[in-house]
């Protein structure tokens, strides 16, 4: 039985095709795939990715790592420059009893602190380097210096970068080149510090098709499992690959427009500079959400208005933030996949 | 004990001053105050508003109504043009056993459906009219026609409007005049249909100070309890009235900037056209969040960078969406207010 609208619905056939396509591409390229599970936050989906060949998962917080390790995932990268408190260090140590755990650092201070608070543990470090997104990460040529601050106490196994500036129209290929250059420089810097990098990790969904797998040993896309309106507009997925939508009811025809019961409290409020609206309809590609409140989406369409009480499928702009608003995902498709799937890591921000 | 960052923190002294100030203003003006509790979703805070004189609460969904009725609130307005399914109608009927319940309608079809599915219940109806925000609501002069479709079966007690176009710099006074005009026209239309309106309900936080309380019998502001960066920038609260912030840790100094562990998964991704950034720092008014990812806020400031590991207080752009991302609010202030407070209605979108 379906729940009351608005709710998030997953098309299992599309989900599995997305998982299998990217897994096959990674296998062909000889690069490890470590999907970022912040997109779905659901062990049910992580296990499908692992079954298709993923080497482990990527998360952003210790809390997310705890959820996936508890669910049986045995290889987890926290791709984030964690600032360890005593409590966070204890939680990280506890995780190493059950999984291979790798965490990020992006400063000499942070690396020294990790080395101090995690001394004697099996935690592995990756140095985060900046490939042009200018969010976190040290300049690639400083990777060795950061690594030195931890070495002797913890294993530094390589470097990672997030090429987030791929989220701009047409940016994919250029950004992938910058990513490869940054990882190459980071590897040289680590070697200069006497560390042979085992892991050079990159990847975002928009730059995935262009990633240089001669340089990167591992890729960490997240959004590819579902797609969303951002990927649709960036050209990194087609509408028939979009596997997650918000099932919504038409509640009003005010002003001759369609008003839905899905708002920013289930779709998220993301709107990138390149977005053409606050969301789209999967079955009416020319329609746009032109006004988004917490519980209303006002849609403009050239099509006849669907009757009051009918339902439509909304494609959120940024699926990661939509998923983080709900406790369950309702799967449609093979009867062999009982749902709802629990968004077990929803809200695990720490 | 405080939790790990990022977490939402409520300054109880400021919260209570906001609650008391608006309650006193409403009392002086002789207008009923029915705060919109979608902002805090927390019975602990609703009870403080009721104790200060609120006549009841406003919610957006049946699920929110269920949470607040269960917590002992006995007068609830669902200020939304509900499209009733059989299941929703049964839930609404059940609520009338414990509370005075009023719901919105904004079409003849919706009113007739409510009259049909809720016949014989004590549910009251308010007709939603459009005062210029152009989201939901019928033109005010059509209020009587909508009311007629339900009359005889359900009590139609008046009209409501949401003057949401007050969310623009300098718009408050004009929008308040449009609100008063719409409610005046709606009242005349209802009288023309033989209904004396008991309730003429309006109000948004940015237009609150200008609301025409000779026309409106009731106001429904929500955000005033906490304030946020939007209200700060609209001039409808001052920074020393902001009662909710996100306590965040400085995790990186990459590129000479402050990077915090609070991202869109705890702050929300709202960014209005008039917003100067993705959020602000309460204790550094010139600082701006210039880049916001799911777990990173990159802040530019003229001040010296706080050391790695120190914490700062981030003011979310739109507090309602931030609160809906967490399960608990951590109160600071009088020892007589144990916290965390539960965000009991988080995620209740249906």
Tab-separated table of N, CA and C in Angstrom, chain B residues 78-178:
chain	number	residue	atom	x	y	z
B	78	UNK	N	-5.623	23.925	10.219
B	78	UNK	CA	-4.767	23.442	9.128
B	78	UNK	C	-4.934	24.458	7.996
B	79	UNK	N	-3.985	25.398	7.924
B	79	UNK	CA	-4.115	26.511	6.968
B	79	UNK	C	-3.607	26.062	5.605
B	80	UNK	N	-4.348	25.171	5.002
B	80	UNK	CA	-3.907	24.541	3.755
B	80	UNK	C	-5.149	24.025	3.034
B	81	UNK	N	-5.196	24.163	1.706
B	81	UNK	CA	-6.349	23.642	0.970
B	81	UNK	C	-6.226	22.128	0.811
B	82	UNK	N	-6.560	21.421	1.860
B	82	UNK	CA	-6.394	19.958	1.867
B	82	UNK	C	-7.209	19.315	0.748
B	83	UNK	N	-6.594	18.374	0.043
B	83	UNK	CA	-7.358	17.514	-0.848
B	83	UNK	C	-7.581	16.212	-0.086
B	84	UNK	N	-8.815	15.997	0.349
B	84	UNK	CA	-9.086	14.877	1.251
B	84	UNK	C	-9.213	13.556	0.503
B	85	UNK	N	-8.424	12.588	0.928
B	85	UNK	CA	-8.672	11.195	0.550
B	85	UNK	C	-9.556	10.596	1.649
B	86	UNK	N	-10.019	9.385	1.442
B	86	UNK	CA	-10.811	8.737	2.495
B	86	UNK	C	-9.986	8.627	3.778
B	87	UNK	N	-8.726	8.266	3.606
B	87	UNK	CA	-7.865	8.104	4.770
B	87	UNK	C	-7.650	9.442	5.481
B	88	UNK	N	-7.384	10.491	4.726
B	88	UNK	CA	-7.177	11.806	5.348
B	88	UNK	C	-8.449	12.257	6.058
B	89	UNK	N	-9.598	11.996	5.454
B	89	UNK	CA	-10.860	12.396	6.078
B	89	UNK	C	-11.053	11.665	7.414
B	90	UNK	N	-10.696	10.401	7.435
B	90	UNK	CA	-10.829	9.637	8.688
B	90	UNK	C	-9.898	10.196	9.758
B	91	UNK	N	-8.703	10.590	9.339
B	91	UNK	CA	-7.760	11.164	10.314
B	91	UNK	C	-8.285	12.502	10.839
B	92	UNK	N	-8.853	13.310	9.943
B	92	UNK	CA	-9.394	14.600	10.367
B	92	UNK	C	-10.569	14.392	11.335
B	93	UNK	N	-11.446	13.455	11.006
B	93	UNK	CA	-12.569	13.162	11.916
B	93	UNK	C	-12.058	12.756	13.294
B	94	UNK	N	-11.047	11.906	13.310
B	94	UNK	CA	-10.522	11.436	14.596
B	94	UNK	C	-10.005	12.608	15.430
B	95	UNK	N	-9.400	13.593	14.758
B	95	UNK	CA	-8.862	14.744	15.492
B	95	UNK	C	-9.968	15.562	16.152
B	96	UNK	N	-11.140	15.584	15.535
B	96	UNK	CA	-12.226	16.406	16.099
B	96	UNK	C	-12.740	15.834	17.415
B	97	UNK	N	-12.379	14.613	17.728
B	97	UNK	CA	-12.763	14.060	19.036
B	97	UNK	C	-11.995	14.741	20.166
B	98	UNK	N	-10.847	15.316	19.827
B	98	UNK	CA	-9.979	15.860	20.877
B	98	UNK	C	-9.716	17.355	20.770
B	99	UNK	N	-10.100	17.950	19.639
B	99	UNK	CA	-9.751	19.367	19.451
B	99	UNK	C	-10.757	20.045	18.545
B	100	UNK	N	-10.837	21.357	18.665
B	100	UNK	CA	-11.545	22.156	17.666
B	100	UNK	C	-10.645	22.187	16.439
B	101	UNK	N	-11.132	21.668	15.337
B	101	UNK	CA	-10.293	21.545	14.157
B	101	UNK	C	-10.900	22.311	12.988
B	102	UNK	N	-10.080	23.140	12.362
B	102	UNK	CA	-10.507	23.934	11.209
B	102	UNK	C	-9.565	23.624	10.057
B	103	UNK	N	-10.106	23.440	8.862
B	103	UNK	CA	-9.250	23.174	7.701
B	103	UNK	C	-9.560	24.175	6.593
B	104	UNK	N	-8.628	24.311	5.667
B	104	UNK	CA	-8.797	25.243	4.560
B	104	UNK	C	-9.372	24.569	3.319
B	105	UNK	N	-10.048	25.366	2.485
B	105	UNK	CA	-10.464	24.914	1.148
B	105	UNK	C	-10.253	26.098	0.206
B	106	UNK	N	-9.913	25.819	-1.039
B	106	UNK	CA	-9.765	26.931	-1.988
B	106	UNK	C	-10.379	26.627	-3.347
B	107	UNK	N	-11.399	25.773	-3.352
B	107	UNK	CA	-12.119	25.527	-4.608
B	107	UNK	C	-13.505	25.005	-4.273
B	108	UNK	N	-14.414	25.200	-5.199
B	108	UNK	CA	-15.767	24.646	-5.044
B	108	UNK	C	-15.677	23.129	-4.958
B	109	UNK	N	-14.824	22.551	-5.805
B	109	UNK	CA	-14.666	21.093	-5.802
B	109	UNK	C	-14.154	20.588	-4.457
B	110	UNK	N	-13.146	21.271	-3.931
B	110	UNK	CA	-12.565	20.858	-2.646
B	110	UNK	C	-13.561	21.023	-1.507
B	111	UNK	N	-14.349	22.109	-1.554
B	111	UNK	CA	-15.328	22.342	-0.488
B	111	UNK	C	-16.437	21.301	-0.542
B	112	UNK	N	-16.872	20.977	-1.750
B	112	UNK	CA	-17.934	19.969	-1.886
B	112	UNK	C	-17.426	18.606	-1.423
B	113	UNK	N	-16.180	18.334	-1.729
B	113	UNK	CA	-15.595	17.058	-1.315
B	113	UNK	C	-15.479	16.984	0.212
B	114	UNK	N	-15.037	18.067	0.810
B	114	UNK	CA	-14.949	18.098	2.284
B	114	UNK	C	-16.336	17.900	2.890
B	115	UNK	N	-17.331	18.592	2.311
B	115	UNK	CA	-18.703	18.474	2.836
B	115	UNK	C	-19.180	17.035	2.746
B	116	UNK	N	-18.799	16.376	1.690
B	116	UNK	CA	-19.204	14.989	1.477
B	116	UNK	C	-18.476	14.044	2.442
B	117	UNK	N	-17.153	14.135	2.464
B	117	UNK	CA	-16.365	13.163	3.241
B	117	UNK	C	-16.389	13.435	4.739
B	118	UNK	N	-16.704	14.665	5.120
B	118	UNK	CA	-16.674	15.012	6.556
B	118	UNK	C	-18.073	15.320	7.094
B	119	UNK	N	-19.093	14.984	6.320
B	119	UNK	CA	-20.472	15.309	6.728
B	119	UNK	C	-20.748	14.787	8.136
B	120	UNK	N	-21.402	15.607	8.915
B	120	UNK	CA	-21.767	15.191	10.271
B	120	UNK	C	-20.670	15.396	11.296
B	121	UNK	N	-19.486	15.825	10.859
B	121	UNK	CA	-18.402	16.054	11.824
B	121	UNK	C	-18.431	17.509	12.287
B	122	UNK	N	-17.628	17.786	13.295
B	122	UNK	CA	-17.526	19.156	13.809
B	122	UNK	C	-16.419	19.960	13.135
B	123	UNK	N	-15.866	19.428	12.061
B	123	UNK	CA	-14.795	20.162	11.372
B	123	UNK	C	-15.341	21.494	10.849
B	124	UNK	N	-14.567	22.531	11.017
B	124	UNK	CA	-14.933	23.852	10.510
B	124	UNK	C	-14.086	24.177	9.279
B	125	UNK	N	-14.630	24.968	8.397
B	125	UNK	CA	-13.897	25.340	7.177
B	125	UNK	C	-13.579	26.831	7.165
B	126	UNK	N	-12.410	27.132	6.631
B	126	UNK	CA	-12.052	28.512	6.272
B	126	UNK	C	-11.740	28.509	4.785
B	127	UNK	N	-12.257	29.467	4.070
B	127	UNK	CA	-11.959	29.586	2.645
B	127	UNK	C	-10.640	30.347	2.486
B	128	UNK	N	-9.709	29.750	1.746
B	128	UNK	CA	-8.454	30.462	1.497
B	128	UNK	C	-8.639	31.413	0.317
B	129	UNK	N	-8.217	32.670	0.538
B	129	UNK	CA	-8.275	33.654	-0.550
B	129	UNK	C	-6.863	34.165	-0.834
B	130	UNK	N	-6.667	34.586	-2.073
B	130	UNK	CA	-5.360	35.048	-2.558
B	130	UNK	C	-5.277	36.562	-2.369
B	131	UNK	N	-4.310	37.002	-1.561
B	131	UNK	CA	-4.172	38.445	-1.343
B	131	UNK	C	-3.020	39.031	-2.154
B	132	UNK	N	-2.496	38.244	-3.113
B	132	UNK	CA	-1.449	38.788	-3.975
B	132	UNK	C	-0.185	37.937	-4.057
B	133	UNK	N	-0.097	36.908	-3.208
B	133	UNK	CA	1.079	36.036	-3.261
B	133	UNK	C	0.984	35.085	-4.457
B	134	UNK	N	-0.258	34.813	-4.907
B	134	UNK	CA	-0.503	33.970	-6.078
B	134	UNK	C	0.070	32.563	-5.918
B	135	UNK	N	-0.214	31.984	-4.779
B	135	UNK	CA	0.178	30.592	-4.548
B	135	UNK	C	-1.107	29.769	-4.562
B	136	UNK	N	-1.806	29.703	-3.455
B	136	UNK	CA	-3.131	29.090	-3.419
B	136	UNK	C	-4.139	30.161	-3.018
B	137	UNK	N	-5.416	29.778	-2.979
B	137	UNK	CA	-6.464	30.721	-2.588
B	137	UNK	C	-7.243	31.204	-3.790
B	138	UNK	N	-8.569	31.343	-3.595
B	138	UNK	CA	-9.409	31.879	-4.671
B	138	UNK	C	-9.369	33.397	-4.617
B	139	UNK	N	-9.779	34.071	-5.708
B	139	UNK	CA	-9.946	35.526	-5.625
B	139	UNK	C	-10.933	35.829	-4.485
B	140	UNK	N	-10.679	36.860	-3.691
B	140	UNK	CA	-11.505	37.107	-2.499
B	140	UNK	C	-12.991	37.193	-2.783
B	141	UNK	N	-13.354	37.718	-3.951
B	141	UNK	CA	-14.777	37.868	-4.264
B	141	UNK	C	-15.450	36.529	-4.554
B	142	UNK	N	-14.672	35.445	-4.633
B	142	UNK	CA	-15.253	34.112	-4.852
B	142	UNK	C	-15.425	33.336	-3.548
B	143	UNK	N	-15.071	33.935	-2.426
B	143	UNK	CA	-15.122	33.199	-1.151
B	143	UNK	C	-16.529	32.658	-0.883
B	144	UNK	N	-17.528	33.468	-1.182
B	144	UNK	CA	-18.911	33.046	-0.929
B	144	UNK	C	-19.302	31.824	-1.751
B	145	UNK	N	-18.857	31.800	-3.002
B	145	UNK	CA	-19.208	30.668	-3.874
B	145	UNK	C	-18.592	29.375	-3.356
B	146	UNK	N	-17.354	29.454	-2.875
B	146	UNK	CA	-16.700	28.261	-2.321
B	146	UNK	C	-17.442	27.821	-1.053
B	147	UNK	N	-17.779	28.798	-0.226
B	147	UNK	CA	-18.462	28.476	1.037
B	147	UNK	C	-19.786	27.781	0.782
B	148	UNK	N	-20.511	28.268	-0.233
B	148	UNK	CA	-21.828	27.678	-0.533
B	148	UNK	C	-21.740	26.187	-0.825
B	149	UNK	N	-20.613	25.766	-1.409
B	149	UNK	CA	-20.475	24.355	-1.807
B	149	UNK	C	-20.394	23.418	-0.597
B	150	UNK	N	-20.069	23.966	0.566
B	150	UNK	CA	-19.925	23.130	1.768
B	150	UNK	C	-21.050	23.340	2.761
B	151	UNK	N	-21.705	24.473	2.615
B	151	UNK	CA	-22.665	24.884	3.630
B	151	UNK	C	-23.836	23.924	3.738
B	152	UNK	N	-24.325	23.786	4.946
B	152	UNK	CA	-25.404	22.825	5.166
B	152	UNK	C	-24.829	21.530	5.682
B	153	UNK	N	-23.603	21.256	5.288
B	153	UNK	CA	-22.939	20.034	5.751
B	153	UNK	C	-21.870	20.350	6.797
B	154	UNK	N	-21.110	21.407	6.560
B	154	UNK	CA	-20.035	21.801	7.488
B	154	UNK	C	-20.160	23.288	7.795
B	155	UNK	N	-19.647	23.679	8.953
B	155	UNK	CA	-19.663	25.097	9.327
B	155	UNK	C	-18.529	25.823	8.627
B	156	UNK	N	-18.880	26.813	7.817
B	156	UNK	CA	-17.858	27.674	7.203
B	156	UNK	C	-17.742	28.902	8.101
B	157	UNK	N	-16.565	29.096	8.705
B	157	UNK	CA	-16.454	30.122	9.748
B	157	UNK	C	-15.743	31.388	9.292
B	158	UNK	N	-15.255	31.413	8.050
B	158	UNK	CA	-14.614	32.641	7.601
B	158	UNK	C	-13.625	32.397	6.488
B	159	UNK	N	-12.594	33.233	6.443
B	159	UNK	CA	-11.608	33.168	5.360
B	159	UNK	C	-10.209	33.373	5.939
B	160	UNK	N	-9.240	32.864	5.206
B	160	UNK	CA	-7.839	33.133	5.587
B	160	UNK	C	-7.035	33.427	4.341
B	161	UNK	N	-5.921	34.121	4.552
B	161	UNK	CA	-4.987	34.380	3.451
B	161	UNK	C	-3.564	34.359	3.995
B	162	UNK	N	-2.624	34.023	3.115
B	162	UNK	CA	-1.205	34.095	3.479
B	162	UNK	C	-0.541	35.133	2.595
B	163	UNK	N	-0.154	36.250	3.173
B	163	UNK	CA	0.464	37.317	2.378
B	163	UNK	C	1.959	37.061	2.201
B	164	UNK	N	2.278	35.976	1.497
B	164	UNK	CA	3.668	35.538	1.398
B	164	UNK	C	4.540	36.439	0.553
B	165	UNK	N	3.908	37.334	-0.213
B	165	UNK	CA	4.721	38.275	-1.001
B	165	UNK	C	5.324	39.365	-0.101
B	166	UNK	N	5.083	39.247	1.209
B	166	UNK	CA	5.798	40.103	2.171
B	166	UNK	C	7.279	39.751	2.250
B	167	UNK	N	7.660	38.593	1.691
B	167	UNK	CA	9.065	38.203	1.727
B	167	UNK	C	9.846	38.881	0.597
B	168	UNK	N	9.919	40.182	0.659
B	168	UNK	CA	10.691	40.972	-0.303
B	168	UNK	C	11.037	42.272	0.414
B	169	UNK	N	12.221	42.816	0.154
B	169	UNK	CA	12.644	44.006	0.917
B	169	UNK	C	11.643	45.150	0.767
B	170	UNK	N	11.218	45.704	1.880
B	170	UNK	CA	10.359	46.880	1.873
B	170	UNK	C	8.906	46.612	1.535
B	171	UNK	N	8.529	45.335	1.403
B	171	UNK	CA	7.178	45.022	0.927
B	171	UNK	C	6.126	45.040	2.030
B	172	UNK	N	6.546	44.968	3.290
B	172	UNK	CA	5.624	44.745	4.407
B	172	UNK	C	4.351	45.583	4.396
B	173	UNK	N	4.485	46.911	4.294
B	173	UNK	CA	3.318	47.787	4.439
B	173	UNK	C	2.338	47.612	3.285
B	174	UNK	N	2.846	47.581	2.050
B	174	UNK	CA	1.967	47.394	0.890
B	174	UNK	C	1.226	46.068	0.978
B	175	UNK	N	1.982	45.033	1.338
B	175	UNK	CA	1.394	43.696	1.394
B	175	UNK	C	0.329	43.642	2.490
B	176	UNK	N	0.586	44.299	3.605
B	176	UNK	CA	-0.402	44.316	4.683
B	176	UNK	C	-1.699	44.994	4.212
B	177	UNK	N	-1.564	46.039	3.390
B	177	UNK	CA	-2.769	46.694	2.850
B	177	UNK	C	-3.534	45.753	1.908
B	178	UNK	N	-2.800	45.013	1.093
B	178	UNK	CA	-3.464	44.054	0.190
B	178	UNK	C	-4.155	42.943	0.979
